[in-house]
Coordinates of C-alpha atoms in Angstrom, one line a residue:
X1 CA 15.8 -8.9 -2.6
X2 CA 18.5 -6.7 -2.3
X3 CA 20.6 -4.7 0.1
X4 CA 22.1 -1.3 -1.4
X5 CA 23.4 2.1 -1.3
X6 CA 20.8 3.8 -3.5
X7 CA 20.7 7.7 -4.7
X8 CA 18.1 10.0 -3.4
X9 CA 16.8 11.7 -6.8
X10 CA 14.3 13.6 -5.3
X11 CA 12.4 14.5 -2.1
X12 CA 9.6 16.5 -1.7
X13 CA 7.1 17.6 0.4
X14 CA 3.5 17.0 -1.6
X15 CA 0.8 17.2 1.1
X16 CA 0.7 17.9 4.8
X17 CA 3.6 16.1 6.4
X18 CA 3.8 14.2 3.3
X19 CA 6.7 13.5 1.1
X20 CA 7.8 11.9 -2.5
X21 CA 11.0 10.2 -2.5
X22 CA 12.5 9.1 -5.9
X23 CA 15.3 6.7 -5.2
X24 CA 17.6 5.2 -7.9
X25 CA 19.1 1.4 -7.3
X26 CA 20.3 -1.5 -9.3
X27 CA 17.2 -3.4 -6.9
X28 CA 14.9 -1.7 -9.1
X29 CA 15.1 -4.8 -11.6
X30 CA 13.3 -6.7 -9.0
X31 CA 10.8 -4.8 -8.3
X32 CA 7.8 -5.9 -10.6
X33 CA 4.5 -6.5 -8.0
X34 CA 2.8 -3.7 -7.1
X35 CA 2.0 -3.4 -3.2
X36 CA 5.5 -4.3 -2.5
X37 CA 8.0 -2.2 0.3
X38 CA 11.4 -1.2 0.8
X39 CA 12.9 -0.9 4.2
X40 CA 15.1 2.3 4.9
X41 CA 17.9 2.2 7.0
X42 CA 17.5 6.0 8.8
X43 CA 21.0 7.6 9.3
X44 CA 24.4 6.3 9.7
X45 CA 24.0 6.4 13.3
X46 CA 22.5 4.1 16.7
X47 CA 19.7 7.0 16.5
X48 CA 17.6 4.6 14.7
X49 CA 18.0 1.0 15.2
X50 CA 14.6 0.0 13.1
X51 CA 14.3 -0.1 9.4
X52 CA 11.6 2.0 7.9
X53 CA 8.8 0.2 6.0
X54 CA 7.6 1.9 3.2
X55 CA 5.5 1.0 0.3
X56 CA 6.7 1.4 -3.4
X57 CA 4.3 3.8 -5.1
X58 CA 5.7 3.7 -8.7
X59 CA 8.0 1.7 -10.7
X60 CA 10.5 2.6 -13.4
X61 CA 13.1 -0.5 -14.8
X62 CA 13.6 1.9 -17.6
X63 CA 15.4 4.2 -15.7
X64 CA 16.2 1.9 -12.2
X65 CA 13.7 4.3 -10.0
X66 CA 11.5 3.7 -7.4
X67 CA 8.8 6.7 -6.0
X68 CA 8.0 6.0 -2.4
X69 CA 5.4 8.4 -0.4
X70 CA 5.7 8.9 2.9
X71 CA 4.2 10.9 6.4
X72 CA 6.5 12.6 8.7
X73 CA 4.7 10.6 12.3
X74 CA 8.0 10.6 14.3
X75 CA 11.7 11.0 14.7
X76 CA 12.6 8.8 12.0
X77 CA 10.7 9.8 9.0
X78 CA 11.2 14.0 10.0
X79 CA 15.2 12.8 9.4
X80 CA 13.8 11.3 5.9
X81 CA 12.1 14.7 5.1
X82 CA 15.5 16.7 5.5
X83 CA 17.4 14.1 3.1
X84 CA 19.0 15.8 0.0
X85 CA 18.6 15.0 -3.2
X86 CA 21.9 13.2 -4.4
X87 CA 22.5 11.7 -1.2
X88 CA 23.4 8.2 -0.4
X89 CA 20.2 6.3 0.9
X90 CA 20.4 2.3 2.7
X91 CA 17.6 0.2 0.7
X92 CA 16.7 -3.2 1.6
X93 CA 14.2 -4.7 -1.0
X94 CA 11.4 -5.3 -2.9
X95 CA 9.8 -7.0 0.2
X96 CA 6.6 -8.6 0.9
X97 CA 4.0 -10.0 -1.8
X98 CA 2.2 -7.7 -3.5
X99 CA -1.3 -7.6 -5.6
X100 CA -2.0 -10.0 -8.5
X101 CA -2.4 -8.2 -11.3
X102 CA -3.5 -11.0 -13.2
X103 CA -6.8 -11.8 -10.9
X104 CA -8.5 -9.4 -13.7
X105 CA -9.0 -10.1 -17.2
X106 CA -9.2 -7.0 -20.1
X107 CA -12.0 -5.0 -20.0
X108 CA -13.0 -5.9 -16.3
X109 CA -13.0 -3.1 -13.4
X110 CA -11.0 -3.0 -10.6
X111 CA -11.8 -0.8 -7.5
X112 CA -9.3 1.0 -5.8
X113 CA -9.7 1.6 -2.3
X114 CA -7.1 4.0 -0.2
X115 CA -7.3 6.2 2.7
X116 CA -4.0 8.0 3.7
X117 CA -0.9 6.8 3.2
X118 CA -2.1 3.6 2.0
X119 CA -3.2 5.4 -1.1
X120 CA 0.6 5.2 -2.3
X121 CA 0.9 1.4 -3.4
X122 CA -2.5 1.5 -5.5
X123 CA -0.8 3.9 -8.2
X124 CA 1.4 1.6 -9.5
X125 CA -1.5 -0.7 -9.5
X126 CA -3.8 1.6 -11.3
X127 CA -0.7 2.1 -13.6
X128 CA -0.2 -1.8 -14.5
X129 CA -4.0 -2.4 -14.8
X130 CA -4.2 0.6 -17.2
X131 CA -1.2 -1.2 -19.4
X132 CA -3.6 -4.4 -19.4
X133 CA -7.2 -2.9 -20.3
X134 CA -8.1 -3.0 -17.2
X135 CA -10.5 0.4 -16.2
X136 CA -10.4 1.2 -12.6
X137 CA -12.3 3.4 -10.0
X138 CA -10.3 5.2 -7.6
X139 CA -11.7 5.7 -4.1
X140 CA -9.0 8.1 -1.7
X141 CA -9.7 9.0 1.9
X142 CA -8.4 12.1 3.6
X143 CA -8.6 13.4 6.8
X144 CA -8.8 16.9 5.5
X145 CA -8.0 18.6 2.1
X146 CA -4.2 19.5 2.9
X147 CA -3.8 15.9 3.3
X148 CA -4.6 14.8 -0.3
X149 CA -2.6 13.9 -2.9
X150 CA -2.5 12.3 -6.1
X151 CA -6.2 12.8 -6.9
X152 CA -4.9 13.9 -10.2
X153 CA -2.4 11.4 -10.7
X154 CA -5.3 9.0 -10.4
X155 CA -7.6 10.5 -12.5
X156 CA -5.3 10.1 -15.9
X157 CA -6.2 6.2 -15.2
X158 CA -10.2 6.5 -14.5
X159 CA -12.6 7.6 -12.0
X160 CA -11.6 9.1 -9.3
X161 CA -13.3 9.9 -5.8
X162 CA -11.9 11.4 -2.8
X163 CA -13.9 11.5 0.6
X164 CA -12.2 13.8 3.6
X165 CA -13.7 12.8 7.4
X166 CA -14.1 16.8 8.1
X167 CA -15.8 17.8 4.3
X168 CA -13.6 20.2 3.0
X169 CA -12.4 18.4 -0.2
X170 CA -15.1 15.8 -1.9
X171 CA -17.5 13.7 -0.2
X172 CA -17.7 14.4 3.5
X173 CA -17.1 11.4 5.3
X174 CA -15.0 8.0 4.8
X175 CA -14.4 5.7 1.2
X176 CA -17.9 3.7 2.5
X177 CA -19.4 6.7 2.7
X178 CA -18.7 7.1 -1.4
X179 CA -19.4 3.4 -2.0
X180 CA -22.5 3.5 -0.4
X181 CA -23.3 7.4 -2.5
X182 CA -21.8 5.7 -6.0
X183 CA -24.3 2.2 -4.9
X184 CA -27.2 4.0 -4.3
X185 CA -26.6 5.8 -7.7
X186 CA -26.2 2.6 -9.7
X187 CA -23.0 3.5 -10.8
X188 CA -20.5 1.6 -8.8
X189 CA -20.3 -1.9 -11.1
X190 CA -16.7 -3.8 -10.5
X191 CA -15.1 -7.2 -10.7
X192 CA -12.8 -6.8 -7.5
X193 CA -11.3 -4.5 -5.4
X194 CA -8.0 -3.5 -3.9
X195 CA -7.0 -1.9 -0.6
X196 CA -4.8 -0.2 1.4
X197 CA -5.1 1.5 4.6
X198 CA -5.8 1.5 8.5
X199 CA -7.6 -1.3 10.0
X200 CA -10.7 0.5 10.6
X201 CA -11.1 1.1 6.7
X202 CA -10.5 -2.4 5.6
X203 CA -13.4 -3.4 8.1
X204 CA -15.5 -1.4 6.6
X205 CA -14.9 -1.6 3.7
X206 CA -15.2 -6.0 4.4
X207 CA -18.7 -4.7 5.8
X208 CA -19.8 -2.9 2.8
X209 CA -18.8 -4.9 -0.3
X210 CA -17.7 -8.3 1.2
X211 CA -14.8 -10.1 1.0
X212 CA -14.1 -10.4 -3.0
X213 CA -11.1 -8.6 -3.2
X214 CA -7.5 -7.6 -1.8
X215 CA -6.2 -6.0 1.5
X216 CA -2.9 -4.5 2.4
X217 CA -2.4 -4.5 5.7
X218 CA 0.0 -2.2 7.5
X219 CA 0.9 -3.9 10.8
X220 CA 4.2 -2.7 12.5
X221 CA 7.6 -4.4 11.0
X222 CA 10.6 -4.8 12.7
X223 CA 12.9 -6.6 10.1
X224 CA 10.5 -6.6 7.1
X225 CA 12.2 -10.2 6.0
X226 CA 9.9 -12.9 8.7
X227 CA 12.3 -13.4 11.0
X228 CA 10.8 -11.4 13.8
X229 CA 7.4 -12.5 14.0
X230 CA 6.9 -9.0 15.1
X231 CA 4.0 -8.1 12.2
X232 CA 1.7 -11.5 12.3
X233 CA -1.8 -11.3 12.2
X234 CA -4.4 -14.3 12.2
X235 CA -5.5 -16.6 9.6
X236 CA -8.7 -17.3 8.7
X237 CA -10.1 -20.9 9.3
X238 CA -11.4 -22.1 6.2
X239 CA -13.7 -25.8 6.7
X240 CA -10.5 -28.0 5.7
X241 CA -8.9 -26.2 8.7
X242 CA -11.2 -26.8 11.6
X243 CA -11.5 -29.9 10.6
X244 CA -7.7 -30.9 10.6
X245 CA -7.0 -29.2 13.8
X246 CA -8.4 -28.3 16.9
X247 CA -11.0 -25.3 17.3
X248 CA -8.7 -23.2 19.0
X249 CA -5.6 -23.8 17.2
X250 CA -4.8 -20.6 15.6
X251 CA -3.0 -20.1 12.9
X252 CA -0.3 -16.7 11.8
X253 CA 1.1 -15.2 8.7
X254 CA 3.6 -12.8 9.1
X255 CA 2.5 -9.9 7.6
X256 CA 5.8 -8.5 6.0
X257 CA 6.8 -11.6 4.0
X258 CA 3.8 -13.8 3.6
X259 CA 1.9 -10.2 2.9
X260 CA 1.8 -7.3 2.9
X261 CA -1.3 -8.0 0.5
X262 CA -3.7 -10.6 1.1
X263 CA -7.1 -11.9 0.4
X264 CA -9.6 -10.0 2.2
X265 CA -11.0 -13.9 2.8
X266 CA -7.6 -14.9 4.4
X267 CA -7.0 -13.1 7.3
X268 CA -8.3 -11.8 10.5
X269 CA -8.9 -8.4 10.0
X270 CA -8.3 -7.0 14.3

C-alpha cells in the first residue's frame, strides 16, 4: 500500500452521474487483485475530512494506470467530477482483498454478477479470467438505461446481460430476474460466481443460486486501512465456531481490510 500524489489522465462522465477516472501512480505495481480500492483524498482543504473508497475497475503495470468508475451521490464525488485531467490527485492504495482468480481452473465459467456501481470491479476480473481460459457470463443491473455502462466493454469477454428495474434497456427487472429467465432456459451452466453490489442484490442473489461464490460488499469506510472498525459486518458461525464459543458470541471482519471481497459462506449478509 501506498500513499501518493498521482496524475489525473482522464475524467469522464460515461453514464448518468457516472464518471471514468484514469489515474497514473508509481502504486500501480501493487495493484494485482481484482476487487481491490483506492481511497481519494477530496481537495486540499477541511471541506472533506473522509477519504473516498473507490473500487479499481482496470489495471495497467504496463503503463502505471489505474481506471476507477464512479457516481456523483454527494458533495464529495461532484468535486471529483470537476477534476481536470493533468491534475494532481491524493491516492492511498491498493486496499482491501480482492477476488481469487485462481478459484477457477481453464475452461470453467465464472458468473459475473453487478448491479450499479458495483459493476466496476468485475471488469478487471472478467479481464484476468479471459487471460486464463476462463469464459464468463456477465449479469449488469441498472436502474434505468441512462445508467448503464460498459455492456460493451463486457461483451468483448462473453455473454453479456443487462436487467434495468424500470425496462427500458434489457430484461425488465433485477440480475435474479435474468438468472431465473437464463435457468428456466437451460442455458445458465457455471462453476462460481462473483459479485458486487447493494445488499439487497447479494441476498438475492444468496437466495437464488446459493452460496458457492464471491461477494463484495460495499459497507461505509472511514479510513479504508482497519483501524476504525467503522465498516465491520458479522461472521458467519461455522460448527467449529459454536462449538468453541458461546452461542451469542459474535464474531466481526472489518470489511475494508479483511474484505472488501468475501465468501458468500462467510459473512452475514444484513
Amino acid at each position: 500500500m501506498k500513499m501518493e500524489d498521482c496524475t489525473v489522465e482522464e475524467n469522464v462522465q460515461i453514464a448518468k452521474d457516472t464518471y471514468k477516472m484514469k489515474i497514473k501512480g508509481n502504486f500501480v505495481k501493487e495493484c494485482r487483485t481484482p476487487g481491490q480500492f483506492v481511497n481519494i483524498r477530496i481537495g486540499d482543504g477541511r471541506e472533506y475530512m473522509l477519504r473516498r473508497p473507490i473500487s479499481i475497475s482496470e489495471i495497467d503495470r504496463g503503463e502505471n494506470l489505474v481506471t476507477i468508475i464512479y457516481r456523483i451521490v454527494g458533495e464529495g464525488t461532484k468535486f471529483m467530477a470537476d477534476i481536470k485531467k493533468g491534475s494532481e490527485i491524493d491516492i492511498m492504495g491498493p486496499l482491501g482483498r480482492g477476488y481469487d482468480v485462481l478459484s477457477l481452473k481453464k475452461g470453467q465459467t465464472a458468473l459475473l454478477v453487478g448491479g450499479g456501481i458495483g459493476v466496476p470491479p468485475l471488469y478487471e476480473l472478467a479481464k484476468q479470467f479471459n487471460q486464463r481460459g476462463i469464459k464468463t457470463i456477465a449479469i449488469l443491473g441498472f436502474n434505468t438505461k441512462d445508467e448503464v455502462f460498459y455492456e460493451e466493454e463486457f461483451k468483448k469477454f462473453g455473454e453479456t446481460y443487462v436487467s434495468t428495474v424500470d425496462g427500458s434497456l434489457g430484461t425488465k427487472g433485477f440480475v435474479t430476474d435474468v438468472i431465473k429467465k437464463l435457468q428456466a432456459e437451460n442455458n445458465l451452466v457455471f462453476d462460481k460466481y462473483y459479485s458486487c453490489g447493494p445488499v439487497p442484490m447479494l441476498k438475492a442473489l444468496i437466495s437464488t443460486v446459493g452460496e458457492d461464490g464471491y461477494v463484495s460488499l460495499e459497507n461505509r469506510m472511514a479510513c479504508g486501512i482497519g483501524a476504525c472498525y467503522a465498516c465491520v459486518c458479522k461472521k458467519k458461525k461455522k460448527d467449529k465456531d459454536i462449538i468453541a464459543y458461546d452461542e451469542k458470541k459474535v464474531e466481526y471482519t472489518r470489511v475494508c481490510y479483511d474484505g472488501p471481497v468475501y465468501l458468500a459462506s462467510d459473512v452475514e449478509i444484513e
